[in-house]
Amino acid sequence: LEIKTMPPRKSYLTFERPLTTVDIVIFAVRDESLQVLLVRRSSRDDDPFPGAWALPGGFVDVHRDDTLEHAARRKLFEKTSVKSPYLEQLGSWGGKQRDPRGWTTSHVYFALVSADSVSLVAGGNAEDVAWHPAVAPIGRKRLAFDHSEILEIAIERLQSKAEYTSLPAFLLDEPFTLPQLQRMYEIVLGRTVDKSGFRTRALAADFLIETGEIDVGAPRPAMGYRLRDRKRPAIFPRTFSSRKHGS
Amino acid sequence: LEIKTMPPRKSYLTFERPLTTVDIVIFAVRDESLQVLLVRRSSRDDDPFPGAWALPGGFVDVHRDDTLEHAARRKLFEKTSVKSPYLEQLGSWGGKQRDPRGWTTSHVYFALVSADSVSLVAGGNAEDVAWHPAVAPIGRKRLAFDHSEILEIAIERLQSKAEYTSLPAFLLDEPFTLPQLQRMYEIVLGRTVDKSGFRTRALAADFLIETGEIDVGAPRPAMGYRLRDRKRPAIFPRTFSSRKHGS
DNA sequence: GAAATAGTGTCTTTGAGACAGTATAAG
DNA sequence: CTTATACTGTCTCAAAGACACTATTTC
């Protein structure tokens, strides 16, 4: 085996390192619409994008955070007090131009929570943290950094996965009823869904466990369900995509 | 909103930063089997995992690389001389424990190339870069760092997407024939695929463009095709998943 | 009883699965 | 001719779509 000459170990690692951050797209359904949690950046003008809305997040703390996911859960808990939401990695954005302070990488996570489980933790000002509608024209909201683009992609991912997985179930507290779950799908997908087909599909996928009838204020009580697995969504054999049902 | 270069508040950004790396899982089909490109780490024992096989990659160079994807393409070109393969982000792995040199983040990309388009660029030793079978027991290969786990996930992703997208087409040079494409699916999925159904499905998805008949040495020449879009795979309305066809 | 919501039955349609068939080339 | 490969036709079947229907509660 050939030994190649290399610089000594310590000097080998002294090159410049990018800043490493974690950001979270937190979705919830409030007032019958899909919303996303945003925070307002400080208004001191030696910070980038002073006063602009941005995705919650921050720098990875190499002493407090064991992994990227831990960092994401920490940031999420700091803002919402939610302990164990559904969380998945959306992707990473890294480059020279996205932050005026230099080369940064953002590791973006994607969280689904129920609106009721959240208690917002604001900074000094109550308007520092707030829910915003997550609809198509969100791109025109001009978030800080490249967060508008990231949010668009997060919405696309949520809608796309709602077509063939049980993801929208993570937007509800347990137990929930099938009509409530159907409503989550309709809100996320932005169109109505046929009741009969929805029930057949949801029950056939075998990701729900009955918890007994519950009364949600409707004239007739409905069967309550909880998720068999709160870590991963179930995957359906085909997508939705109705023909005559339009929004 | 305009991105201005501003004098950073030095004191605010002087905390410790993780090491930032990019790794690539490069797949090709060689000798009728799915293979992955691995590199052997230097055998100096002050480096982690001396002599072990690992995914090709390296540190992000904040002066040469504009974005994470540029860094990935640079690493890929350095190892394979391939200019514009199919490339997508697989995910990021970051934490305190995965590298003895400290907190690191790996941004892993996923590349599909044709075996013929690759000319390996080895270091001093010809065995520094080599193709390895990418099959289930790859986990027992004990790659460096957490690369075994990452490779497993990459294989799962490729197989999973092959069920409902045109991804395997990126493993071929253009023009290719439908029987050749079907063979790529069979190799990736590890099972036979019905000819008639495959043709119907592939042509209905409308991602192929005829380029005239070509003779690939078979008794009868076949129609050649190229991809309508070399950036993104087409998505089929349903998955494969045959019942009686077994592997 | 009416009204509202929960849940079911059933016909249609779409597209995959299986497999037998035909077409075109080389020898 | 035979053989090998390219390509097609057709029957079956699973599951979604559409929509009308029944069931159970409150008022």
Coordinates of C-alpha atoms (C1' of nucleotides) in Angstrom, one line a residue:
Chain A
L1 CA 0.0 0.0 0.0
E2 CA 1.2 3.4 -1.0
I3 CA 1.6 6.1 1.6
K4 CA 0.8 9.5 0.1
T5 CA 2.1 12.7 1.6
M6 CA -0.6 14.9 3.1
P7 CA -0.6 18.0 5.2
P8 CA -0.5 17.3 9.0
R9 CA -4.0 16.6 10.4
K10 CA -4.7 19.8 12.3
S11 CA -3.8 22.2 9.5
Y12 CA -5.9 20.0 7.2
L13 CA -9.1 21.1 8.9
T14 CA -8.4 24.8 9.3
F15 CA -10.1 25.9 6.1
E16 CA -13.2 28.2 6.3
R17 CA -16.4 26.4 7.2
P18 CA -19.9 27.5 6.2
L19 CA -22.5 28.6 8.8
T20 CA -24.8 25.7 9.6
T21 CA -28.5 26.4 10.4
V22 CA -31.7 24.5 10.9
D23 CA -35.1 25.9 9.7
I24 CA -38.6 24.4 10.2
V25 CA -41.7 24.7 8.2
I26 CA -44.5 24.1 10.8
F27 CA -47.9 23.5 9.3
A28 CA -51.2 23.4 11.1
V29 CA -54.9 23.8 10.1
R30 CA -56.6 26.8 11.7
D31 CA -59.9 28.3 10.8
E32 CA -60.4 25.7 8.1
S33 CA -57.2 26.7 6.3
L34 CA -53.6 25.5 6.1
Q35 CA -51.3 27.9 7.9
V36 CA -47.6 28.1 8.6
L37 CA -45.7 29.5 11.5
L38 CA -43.4 32.4 10.8
V39 CA -41.2 34.5 13.0
R40 CA -40.3 38.1 12.5
R41 CA -36.6 38.9 12.3
S42 CA -35.1 41.6 14.6
S43 CA -35.3 45.1 13.3
R44 CA -31.7 46.0 14.0
D45 CA -30.4 46.8 10.6
D46 CA -27.0 45.1 11.0
D47 CA -28.9 41.9 10.8
P48 CA -30.0 40.5 7.4
F49 CA -33.6 41.1 6.4
P50 CA -34.5 43.3 9.5
G51 CA -38.2 43.1 10.3
A52 CA -39.0 40.5 7.6
W53 CA -40.9 37.3 8.3
A54 CA -38.9 34.1 8.1
L55 CA -39.1 30.4 8.9
P56 CA -38.3 29.6 12.5
G57 CA -34.8 28.3 12.9
G58 CA -31.3 29.2 13.9
F59 CA -27.7 28.1 14.1
V60 CA -26.8 24.5 15.0
D61 CA -25.2 24.5 18.5
V62 CA -22.4 21.9 18.3
H63 CA -22.4 21.7 22.1
R64 CA -26.1 21.3 22.7
D65 CA -27.3 19.5 19.6
D66 CA -26.3 15.9 19.0
T67 CA -27.7 15.6 15.5
L68 CA -29.4 17.8 12.9
E69 CA -32.8 16.4 13.9
H70 CA -32.2 17.1 17.6
A71 CA -31.5 20.7 16.6
A72 CA -34.7 20.9 14.6
R73 CA -36.7 19.5 17.5
R74 CA -35.1 21.9 19.9
K75 CA -36.0 24.9 17.7
L76 CA -39.5 23.6 17.2
F77 CA -40.0 23.2 21.0
E78 CA -38.7 26.6 21.7
K79 CA -41.2 28.2 19.4
T80 CA -44.3 26.0 19.9
S81 CA -43.8 24.0 23.1
V82 CA -44.8 20.9 21.1
K83 CA -42.9 17.9 22.2
S84 CA -43.2 15.2 19.5
P85 CA -44.8 16.3 16.3
Y86 CA -44.5 14.6 13.0
L87 CA -41.1 15.7 11.6
E88 CA -39.4 14.9 8.3
Q89 CA -36.4 16.3 6.5
L90 CA -37.4 18.5 3.5
G91 CA -34.0 19.2 2.1
S92 CA -31.0 21.4 2.4
W93 CA -30.2 24.6 0.8
G94 CA -26.6 25.8 0.8
G95 CA -24.6 28.5 -1.0
K96 CA -22.6 31.6 -1.1
Q97 CA -25.4 34.0 -2.0
R98 CA -28.3 33.2 0.2
D99 CA -27.2 35.0 3.3
P100 CA -25.2 38.3 3.3
R101 CA -23.2 37.0 6.2
G102 CA -21.5 34.4 4.0
W103 CA -21.7 30.8 2.9
T104 CA -24.5 29.1 4.8
T105 CA -26.3 25.8 4.7
S106 CA -30.0 25.5 5.9
H107 CA -31.3 22.1 6.9
V108 CA -35.0 22.4 6.5
Y109 CA -37.5 20.2 8.4
F110 CA -41.1 19.9 7.8
A111 CA -43.5 19.5 10.9
L112 CA -47.2 18.8 11.1
V113 CA -48.9 19.8 14.3
S114 CA -52.5 20.2 15.5
A115 CA -53.4 23.9 16.0
D116 CA -54.7 23.1 19.5
S117 CA -51.4 21.5 20.7
V118 CA -49.4 24.6 20.1
S119 CA -48.8 27.4 22.6
L120 CA -46.7 30.0 20.9
V121 CA -43.6 31.3 22.7
A122 CA -42.9 34.8 21.4
G123 CA -39.9 36.9 22.1
G124 CA -40.4 40.3 23.8
N125 CA -43.1 41.2 21.3
A126 CA -46.3 39.2 20.9
E127 CA -46.2 39.7 17.2
D128 CA -42.8 38.0 16.9
V129 CA -44.3 34.6 16.2
A130 CA -47.5 34.2 14.2
W131 CA -49.5 31.9 11.9
H132 CA -49.8 32.9 8.3
P133 CA -52.0 31.4 5.5
A134 CA -50.0 28.9 3.5
V135 CA -51.7 29.3 0.1
A136 CA -50.4 29.6 -3.4
P137 CA -49.6 33.4 -3.4
I138 CA -47.3 32.8 -0.4
G139 CA -44.5 33.3 -2.8
R140 CA -45.4 37.0 -3.0
K141 CA -45.0 37.3 0.7
R142 CA -41.3 37.9 0.3
L143 CA -39.9 36.1 3.2
A144 CA -36.3 36.6 4.4
F145 CA -33.5 34.8 2.6
D146 CA -34.7 32.1 0.2
H147 CA -37.5 31.1 2.6
S148 CA -40.3 31.9 0.1
E149 CA -38.9 29.3 -2.3
I150 CA -38.4 26.8 0.5
L151 CA -42.0 27.3 1.7
E152 CA -43.4 26.8 -1.8
I153 CA -41.5 23.5 -2.0
A154 CA -42.8 22.5 1.4
I155 CA -46.4 23.2 0.4
E156 CA -45.9 21.2 -2.8
R157 CA -44.4 18.3 -0.8
L158 CA -47.3 18.3 1.6
Q159 CA -49.9 18.4 -1.2
S160 CA -48.1 15.8 -3.2
K161 CA -47.8 13.4 -0.3
A162 CA -51.4 14.0 0.7
E163 CA -52.4 12.4 -2.6
Y164 CA -51.0 9.0 -1.6
T165 CA -50.2 8.9 2.1
S166 CA -51.8 9.4 5.4
L167 CA -49.8 12.6 6.2
P168 CA -52.8 14.9 6.8
A169 CA -53.7 12.7 9.8
F170 CA -50.8 14.3 11.7
L171 CA -52.6 17.6 11.6
L172 CA -55.2 16.3 14.1
D173 CA -55.2 15.4 17.8
E174 CA -56.2 11.9 18.7
P175 CA -58.8 10.6 18.7
F176 CA -60.3 12.0 15.5
T177 CA -63.2 10.9 13.3
L178 CA -63.1 10.0 9.6
P179 CA -65.1 13.1 8.6
Q180 CA -62.5 15.2 10.5
L181 CA -59.7 13.4 8.7
Q182 CA -61.5 13.9 5.3
R183 CA -61.7 17.6 6.1
M184 CA -57.9 17.8 6.6
Y185 CA -57.4 16.2 3.2
E186 CA -59.8 18.6 1.6
I187 CA -58.1 21.6 3.1
V188 CA -54.6 20.5 2.2
L189 CA -55.5 19.4 -1.3
G190 CA -57.8 22.4 -1.9
R191 CA -60.6 20.4 -3.3
T192 CA -63.5 18.3 -2.2
V193 CA -63.1 14.5 -1.7
D194 CA -65.7 11.9 -2.1
K195 CA -66.9 10.5 1.2
S196 CA -67.4 6.9 0.3
G197 CA -64.2 6.5 -1.6
F198 CA -62.3 8.2 1.2
R199 CA -63.6 5.9 3.8
T200 CA -62.9 2.8 1.8
R201 CA -59.4 3.9 1.1
A202 CA -58.6 5.1 4.6
L203 CA -59.8 1.9 6.3
A204 CA -58.2 -0.4 3.7
A205 CA -54.8 1.2 4.3
D206 CA -55.0 -0.2 7.9
F207 CA -53.3 2.7 9.6
L208 CA -56.1 3.6 12.0
I209 CA -57.2 2.0 15.2
E210 CA -60.7 2.4 16.6
T211 CA -61.0 4.1 20.0
G212 CA -64.7 4.0 20.4
E213 CA -67.4 6.5 19.4
I214 CA -66.9 10.2 20.2
D215 CA -69.3 13.1 20.2
V216 CA -67.8 16.1 18.4
G217 CA -71.0 18.2 18.6
A218 CA -72.5 16.9 15.4
P219 CA -76.0 15.5 15.5
R220 CA -74.7 12.0 15.4
P221 CA -71.6 10.7 17.1
A222 CA -68.8 9.1 15.0
M223 CA -66.2 6.5 15.5
G224 CA -63.0 7.8 16.9
Y225 CA -59.6 6.6 15.6
R226 CA -55.9 7.0 16.5
L227 CA -52.8 6.3 14.4
R228 CA -51.2 2.9 14.5
D229 CA -47.8 4.6 13.9
R230 CA -47.1 8.2 14.7
K231 CA -43.6 8.1 13.2
R232 CA -44.4 7.3 9.6
P233 CA -47.4 7.9 7.3
A234 CA -49.1 5.0 5.6
I235 CA -48.7 4.8 1.8
F236 CA -51.8 4.2 -0.4
P237 CA -51.5 2.0 -3.5
R238 CA -52.7 4.8 -5.8
T239 CA -53.2 8.5 -5.7
F240 CA -56.4 10.5 -5.3
S241 CA -56.9 12.8 -8.3
S242 CA -60.6 12.9 -8.9
R243 CA -62.0 13.8 -12.3
K244 CA -65.3 15.4 -11.7
H245 CA -64.7 16.6 -8.2
G246 CA -63.3 20.0 -8.6
S247 CA -62.4 22.7 -6.2
Chain B
L1 CA -35.8 42.5 -0.9
E2 CA -32.2 43.0 -1.8
I3 CA -29.3 41.0 -0.6
K4 CA -26.5 43.4 0.3
T5 CA -23.1 42.5 1.5
M6 CA -22.7 43.8 4.9
P7 CA -19.9 43.8 7.5
P8 CA -20.7 40.9 9.7
R9 CA -20.9 41.4 13.4
K10 CA -17.9 39.3 14.1
S11 CA -18.5 38.6 17.7
Y12 CA -22.0 37.2 16.9
L13 CA -20.7 34.6 14.5
T14 CA -17.6 33.3 16.2
F15 CA -19.1 30.2 17.7
E16 CA -17.9 26.8 16.5
R17 CA -19.1 25.6 13.1
P18 CA -19.6 22.0 12.0
L19 CA -17.5 20.6 9.1
T20 CA -19.6 20.7 5.9
T21 CA -19.2 17.9 3.4
V22 CA -20.9 16.6 0.3
D23 CA -21.1 12.9 -0.6
I24 CA -22.5 11.2 -3.7
V25 CA -24.1 7.9 -4.3
I26 CA -23.3 7.1 -7.9
F27 CA -25.3 4.3 -9.4
A28 CA -24.7 2.5 -12.7
V29 CA -25.7 -0.9 -14.2
R30 CA -22.7 -3.0 -15.1
D31 CA -22.7 -6.6 -16.1
E32 CA -26.4 -6.9 -15.6
S33 CA -26.3 -5.7 -12.0
L34 CA -26.7 -2.5 -10.1
Q35 CA -23.4 -1.1 -8.9
V36 CA -22.3 1.8 -6.9
L37 CA -19.0 3.8 -7.1
L38 CA -16.9 3.7 -3.9
V39 CA -13.5 5.2 -3.1
R40 CA -10.9 3.8 -0.7
R41 CA -9.8 6.1 2.1
S42 CA -6.2 6.9 2.7
S43 CA -4.4 4.4 4.9
R44 CA -2.7 6.9 7.2
D45 CA -4.0 6.0 10.5
D46 CA -4.4 9.6 11.7
D47 CA -7.3 9.8 9.3
P48 CA -10.7 8.2 10.3
F49 CA -11.4 4.8 8.8
P50 CA -8.0 4.3 7.1
G51 CA -8.3 2.0 4.1
A52 CA -12.0 1.6 4.3
W53 CA -14.4 2.0 1.4
A54 CA -16.6 5.1 1.4
L55 CA -18.9 7.2 -0.7
P56 CA -17.0 9.7 -2.9
G57 CA -17.2 13.2 -1.5
G58 CA -15.3 15.8 0.5
F59 CA -15.5 19.1 2.2
V60 CA -17.3 22.0 0.7
D61 CA -14.9 24.6 -0.5
V62 CA -16.5 28.0 0.2
H63 CA -14.3 29.7 -2.3
R64 CA -14.8 27.3 -5.3
D65 CA -18.4 26.1 -4.7
D66 CA -21.3 28.5 -5.2
T67 CA -23.9 26.0 -3.9
L68 CA -24.2 22.6 -2.4
E69 CA -25.3 21.2 -5.7
H70 CA -22.2 22.7 -7.5
A71 CA -20.0 21.1 -4.9
A72 CA -21.7 17.7 -5.6
R73 CA -21.3 18.1 -9.4
R74 CA -17.6 19.0 -8.9
K75 CA -16.9 16.0 -6.8
L76 CA -18.8 13.8 -9.2
F77 CA -16.9 15.2 -12.2
E78 CA -13.5 14.7 -10.4
K79 CA -14.2 11.0 -9.9
T80 CA -16.1 10.0 -13.1
S81 CA -15.5 12.8 -15.7
V82 CA -19.3 12.7 -16.2
K83 CA -20.6 16.2 -17.0
S84 CA -24.3 16.3 -16.5
P85 CA -25.8 13.2 -14.9
Y86 CA -29.2 12.9 -13.3
L87 CA -28.6 14.3 -9.8
E88 CA -31.0 14.7 -6.9
Q89 CA -30.6 15.4 -3.2
L90 CA -31.0 12.3 -1.0
G91 CA -30.8 14.0 2.4
S92 CA -28.4 15.3 5.0
W93 CA -26.9 13.5 7.9
G94 CA -25.3 15.7 10.6
G95 CA -24.2 15.1 14.2
K96 CA -21.5 14.9 16.8
Q97 CA -20.8 11.2 16.6
R98 CA -20.5 10.3 13.0
D99 CA -16.9 11.5 12.4
P100 CA -14.2 11.3 15.1
R101 CA -12.9 14.7 13.9
G102 CA -16.0 16.4 15.3
W103 CA -19.5 17.7 14.4
T104 CA -20.0 17.2 10.7
T105 CA -22.9 17.5 8.2
S106 CA -23.0 15.4 5.1
H107 CA -25.1 16.5 2.2
V108 CA -25.7 13.4 0.2
Y109 CA -26.7 13.4 -3.5
F110 CA -27.9 10.6 -5.6
A111 CA -26.6 10.2 -9.2
L112 CA -27.6 7.9 -12.1
V113 CA -25.1 7.4 -14.9
S114 CA -24.6 5.0 -17.7
A115 CA -21.7 2.7 -17.2
D116 CA -20.3 3.6 -20.6
S117 CA -20.2 7.3 -19.9
V118 CA -17.9 6.9 -17.0
S119 CA -14.1 7.0 -17.1
L120 CA -12.8 6.5 -13.6
V121 CA -10.2 9.0 -12.3
A122 CA -8.3 7.2 -9.6
G123 CA -5.7 8.6 -7.3
G124 CA -2.2 7.2 -7.3
N125 CA -3.5 3.7 -7.1
A126 CA -5.9 2.2 -9.6
E127 CA -7.8 0.5 -6.8
D128 CA -8.6 3.8 -5.2
V129 CA -11.9 4.1 -7.1
A130 CA -14.0 1.1 -8.0
W131 CA -17.5 -0.2 -8.7
H132 CA -19.1 -2.4 -6.1
P133 CA -22.3 -4.4 -6.3
A134 CA -25.2 -2.5 -4.7
V135 CA -27.3 -5.4 -3.4
A136 CA -29.1 -6.0 -0.1
P137 CA -26.1 -7.4 1.9
I138 CA -24.2 -4.2 1.2
G139 CA -24.8 -3.2 4.8
R140 CA -22.3 -5.9 5.8
K141 CA -19.7 -4.2 3.7
R142 CA -19.0 -1.9 6.6
L143 CA -18.3 1.3 4.8
A144 CA -16.6 4.3 6.5
F145 CA -18.6 6.6 8.8
D146 CA -22.4 6.0 8.5
H147 CA -22.1 5.4 4.7
S148 CA -23.5 1.9 4.9
E149 CA -26.7 3.3 6.3
I150 CA -26.8 6.1 3.7
L151 CA -26.2 3.6 0.9
E152 CA -29.0 1.4 2.1
I153 CA -31.4 4.4 2.1
A154 CA -30.2 5.4 -1.4
I155 CA -30.9 1.9 -2.7
E156 CA -34.3 1.9 -1.1
R157 CA -35.1 5.3 -2.7
L158 CA -34.0 4.1 -6.1
Q159 CA -36.1 1.0 -5.9
S160 CA -39.0 2.8 -4.4
K161 CA -39.0 5.5 -7.2
A162 CA -38.5 2.9 -9.9
E163 CA -42.0 1.6 -9.0
Y164 CA -43.7 4.7 -10.1
T165 CA -41.3 6.9 -12.0
S166 CA -39.0 6.8 -15.1
L167 CA -35.9 7.1 -13.0
P168 CA -34.2 3.9 -14.4
A169 CA -34.1 5.6 -17.8
F170 CA -31.2 7.8 -16.6
L171 CA -29.1 4.6 -16.3
L172 CA -29.0 4.4 -20.1
D173 CA -27.3 6.3 -22.9
E174 CA -29.5 7.7 -25.6
P175 CA -30.9 6.5 -27.8
F176 CA -32.2 3.3 -26.1
T177 CA -34.9 0.8 -26.9
L178 CA -37.9 -0.2 -24.8
P179 CA -36.5 -3.7 -24.2
Q180 CA -33.3 -2.1 -22.8
L181 CA -35.3 0.2 -20.6
Q182 CA -37.3 -2.7 -19.4
R183 CA -34.1 -4.5 -18.5
M184 CA -33.0 -1.5 -16.3
Y185 CA -36.3 -1.8 -14.4
E186 CA -35.8 -5.5 -13.9
I187 CA -32.3 -5.0 -12.6
V188 CA -33.2 -2.2 -10.3
L189 CA -36.3 -3.8 -9.0
G190 CA -34.8 -7.3 -8.8
R191 CA -37.7 -9.0 -10.5
T192 CA -39.1 -9.6 -14.0
V193 CA -41.6 -7.2 -15.5
D194 CA -44.3 -8.0 -18.0
K195 CA -43.4 -6.9 -21.4
S196 CA -46.8 -5.8 -22.6
G197 CA -47.8 -3.9 -19.5
F198 CA -44.4 -2.2 -19.4
R199 CA -44.7 -0.9 -23.0
T200 CA -48.2 0.4 -22.5
R201 CA -47.2 2.1 -19.3
A202 CA -44.0 3.6 -20.6
L203 CA -45.5 5.0 -23.8
A204 CA -48.6 6.3 -22.0
A205 CA -46.5 8.3 -19.6
D206 CA -45.3 10.3 -22.6
F207 CA -41.8 10.9 -21.5
L208 CA -40.1 9.3 -24.5
I209 CA -39.4 10.6 -28.0
E210 CA -38.8 8.3 -30.9
T211 CA -35.5 8.7 -32.7
G212 CA -35.8 6.0 -35.4
E213 CA -35.1 2.3 -35.4
I214 CA -31.7 1.2 -34.1
D215 CA -29.9 -2.2 -34.3
V216 CA -28.5 -3.3 -31.0
G217 CA -27.3 -6.7 -32.3
A218 CA -30.6 -8.5 -31.7
P219 CA -32.2 -10.4 -34.6
R220 CA -34.7 -7.7 -35.1
P221 CA -34.0 -3.9 -34.8
A222 CA -36.1 -1.9 -32.3
M223 CA -37.3 1.6 -32.1
G224 CA -34.9 4.0 -30.4
Y225 CA -36.0 6.6 -27.9
R226 CA -34.6 9.6 -26.0
L227 CA -36.0 11.4 -22.9
R228 CA -38.2 14.4 -23.3
D229 CA -36.7 15.9 -20.1
R230 CA -33.3 14.9 -18.7
K231 CA -33.8 16.9 -15.5
R232 CA -36.8 15.2 -13.9
P233 CA -38.3 11.7 -14.1
A234 CA -41.9 11.2 -15.3
I235 CA -44.4 10.0 -12.6
F236 CA -46.7 7.1 -13.4
P237 CA -50.3 7.1 -12.1
R238 CA -49.8 3.8 -10.2
T239 CA -47.0 1.6 -9.0
F240 CA -45.8 -1.6 -10.5
S241 CA -46.0 -4.4 -7.9
S242 CA -46.9 -7.5 -9.8
R243 CA -48.8 -10.3 -8.2
K244 CA -47.7 -13.5 -9.9
H245 CA -44.5 -12.2 -11.4
G246 CA -41.8 -13.1 -8.9
S247 CA -38.1 -12.6 -8.8
Chain C
dG1 C1' -91.8 14.6 12.6
dA2 C1' -87.4 17.6 10.2
dA3 C1' -82.5 18.4 9.9
dA4 C1' -78.0 17.2 10.0
dT5 C1' -74.3 14.3 10.1
dA6 C1' -72.4 9.3 9.9
dG7 C1' -71.9 5.6 7.2
dT8 C1' -73.1 2.0 3.1
dG9 C1' -74.2 -0.1 -1.7
dT10 C1' -73.5 -0.3 -6.3
dC11 C1' -72.4 0.8 -10.9
dT12 C1' -68.8 2.7 -13.8
dT13 C1' -64.2 3.5 -15.3
dT14 C1' -59.3 3.2 -15.4
dG15 C1' -55.3 1.0 -15.9
dA16 C1' -52.3 -2.8 -14.4
dG17 C1' -51.4 -8.1 -14.7
dA18 C1' -51.2 -12.3 -17.3
dC19 C1' -50.5 -14.5 -21.3
dA20 C1' -51.2 -15.8 -25.9
dG21 C1' -50.6 -14.1 -30.0
dT22 C1' -48.4 -11.8 -34.5
dA23 C1' -44.3 -9.3 -37.0
dT24 C1' -39.7 -8.9 -38.6
dA25 C1' -35.2 -9.8 -38.8
dA26 C1' -30.7 -13.4 -39.1
dG27 C1' -29.0 -17.9 -40.0
Chain D
dC1 C1' -37.5 -23.4 -42.7
dT2 C1' -36.1 -22.3 -37.4
dT3 C1' -35.0 -19.1 -33.9
dA4 C1' -34.7 -15.1 -31.5
dT5 C1' -36.3 -10.8 -30.5
dA6 C1' -39.8 -6.8 -31.1
dC7 C1' -44.3 -5.7 -30.6
dT8 C1' -49.7 -6.3 -30.1
dG9 C1' -54.5 -8.0 -28.5
dT10 C1' -57.4 -9.4 -25.1
dC11 C1' -59.3 -11.1 -21.0
dT12 C1' -59.3 -10.5 -16.0
dC13 C1' -59.1 -8.0 -11.8
dA14 C1' -58.3 -4.4 -8.2
dA15 C1' -59.3 -0.1 -6.7
dA16 C1' -60.8 4.6 -7.4
dG17 C1' -64.9 7.8 -8.9
dA18 C1' -69.6 9.0 -8.7
dC19 C1' -73.8 9.1 -6.5
dA20 C1' -77.8 7.4 -4.5
dC21 C1' -79.0 5.3 -0.5
dT22 C1' -79.7 4.0 4.7
dA23 C1' -78.7 4.9 9.8
dT24 C1' -78.5 7.5 14.1
dT25 C1' -78.6 11.3 16.6
dT26 C1' -80.6 16.3 18.3
dC27 C1' -84.2 19.5 18.0

